[in-house]
Amino acid sequence: MKKILLLFVLFVGTQFTFAQDAAFKADVMKLLKASGSDATVAVAKKQLVGMVPQAKQSDFLKDFDAAMPSFYDKLAAIYMKEYTHADVKAILSFYDTPAGKKMSEKAGPIFEQSMAVGQEWGQQLQPLLMKYMQ
């Protein structure tokens, strides 16, 4: 009887943990969307599709979109490792404020402009790197 009770407690505890993890992951997914990651992915997608021949772009986009759930699952795992569920809820609260909403809306344009600045900076570093590699 004790073994059955112990197994029952372990089973219920495991189910409770899975439910908590599912809720935590769902909130992390909301956070990823609220933080503007969709917009930054859209910018990257736009640049990548431009590198693919026009005749193959449709197939590329299907494959790209099919790969996104795995990408977001991996990002969620990182967030769940670095933040507590309470942290994520607090950050989500920020994204419900006007400043948070603006930050989310501007994520795509800021990412796009930052990429341009990063490329320019990288080009400026090339002569410096060459100077020290010789």
XYZ file of C-alpha atoms in Angstrom:
134
model
C 0.000 0.000 0.000
C 2.857 2.379 0.825
C 4.414 1.739 -2.584
C 1.151 2.546 -4.360
C 0.772 5.755 -2.366
C 4.374 6.729 -3.090
C 3.912 6.061 -6.809
C 0.715 8.113 -6.793
C 2.464 11.038 -5.068
C 5.345 10.873 -7.551
C 2.931 10.732 -10.489
C 0.898 13.715 -9.261
C 4.081 15.648 -8.487
C 5.451 14.951 -11.961
C 2.212 16.057 -13.597
C 2.198 19.242 -11.512
C 5.799 19.983 -12.561
C 4.963 19.428 -16.233
C 1.965 21.759 -15.920
C 4.143 24.414 -14.291
C 6.791 24.018 -16.996
C 4.123 24.293 -19.697
C 2.770 27.497 -18.161
C 6.305 28.861 -17.781
C 7.122 28.019 -21.400
C 3.860 29.585 -22.591
C 4.764 32.799 -20.769
C 8.279 32.720 -22.230
C 6.767 32.364 -25.713
C 4.562 35.401 -24.969
C 7.674 37.262 -23.833
C 9.551 36.399 -27.018
C 6.689 37.806 -29.073
C 6.223 40.848 -26.814
C 9.926 41.676 -26.896
C 9.826 42.041 -30.659
C 11.700 38.888 -31.576
C 9.135 38.294 -34.341
C 10.139 41.618 -35.849
C 13.849 40.872 -35.691
C 13.279 37.441 -37.242
C 11.269 39.126 -39.996
C 14.206 41.445 -40.737
C 16.620 38.527 -40.880
C 14.178 36.540 -43.012
C 13.896 39.435 -45.453
C 17.672 39.639 -45.809
C 18.092 35.889 -46.175
C 15.361 35.496 -48.776
C 17.119 38.179 -50.824
C 20.141 35.872 -51.086
C 18.076 33.031 -52.571
C 17.315 32.932 -56.304
C 13.792 34.157 -57.030
C 12.669 30.780 -58.390
C 13.541 29.094 -55.082
C 12.310 31.758 -52.667
C 8.883 30.213 -52.115
C 10.375 26.859 -51.132
C 12.978 28.580 -48.970
C 10.258 30.502 -47.113
C 8.311 27.297 -46.433
C 11.426 25.613 -45.036
C 12.377 28.721 -43.068
C 8.921 28.927 -41.490
C 8.989 25.204 -40.708
C 12.273 25.693 -38.830
C 10.926 28.497 -36.629
C 9.176 26.381 -33.943
C 12.443 24.583 -33.188
C 14.270 27.921 -33.027
C 11.716 29.362 -30.601
C 11.803 26.192 -28.481
C 15.568 26.574 -28.148
C 15.233 30.256 -27.257
C 12.555 29.410 -24.695
C 14.884 26.870 -23.078
C 17.551 29.573 -22.716
C 15.085 32.022 -21.170
C 13.769 29.329 -18.818
C 17.339 28.610 -17.706
C 18.244 32.257 -17.111
C 14.958 33.626 -15.709
C 12.442 32.411 -13.173
C 8.769 32.256 -14.055
C 8.255 35.253 -11.741
C 10.918 37.178 -13.703
C 9.174 36.428 -16.972
C 5.814 37.544 -15.584
C 7.375 40.800 -14.368
C 8.984 41.440 -17.761
C 5.664 40.706 -19.479
C 4.071 43.311 -17.203
C 6.583 45.848 -18.494
C 5.655 45.003 -22.086
C 2.031 45.841 -21.236
C 3.056 49.443 -20.473
C 3.185 52.135 -23.182
C 7.007 52.151 -23.046
C 7.106 48.357 -23.318
C 4.735 48.374 -26.270
C 6.852 51.010 -27.993
C 9.982 48.972 -27.326
C 8.316 45.958 -28.941
C 7.136 47.968 -31.948
C 10.585 49.444 -32.516
C 12.524 46.173 -32.179
C 12.476 45.446 -35.933
C 13.611 48.882 -37.135
C 16.237 49.113 -34.381
C 17.562 45.650 -35.260
C 17.715 46.529 -38.952
C 19.568 49.790 -38.300
C 21.857 48.079 -35.784
C 22.809 45.473 -38.371
C 23.823 48.245 -40.760
C 25.907 49.910 -38.039
C 27.498 46.544 -37.194
C 28.441 45.938 -40.823
C 29.942 49.405 -41.125
C 31.872 48.948 -37.883
C 33.126 45.553 -39.065
C 34.458 47.124 -42.245
C 36.240 49.773 -40.186
C 37.838 47.065 -38.041
C 39.282 45.177 -41.004
C 42.295 47.512 -41.473
C 42.916 47.460 -37.720
C 42.801 43.673 -37.669
C 45.092 43.440 -40.696
C 47.558 45.788 -38.984
C 47.930 43.395 -36.075
C 47.843 40.171 -38.065
C 50.993 41.036 -40.069
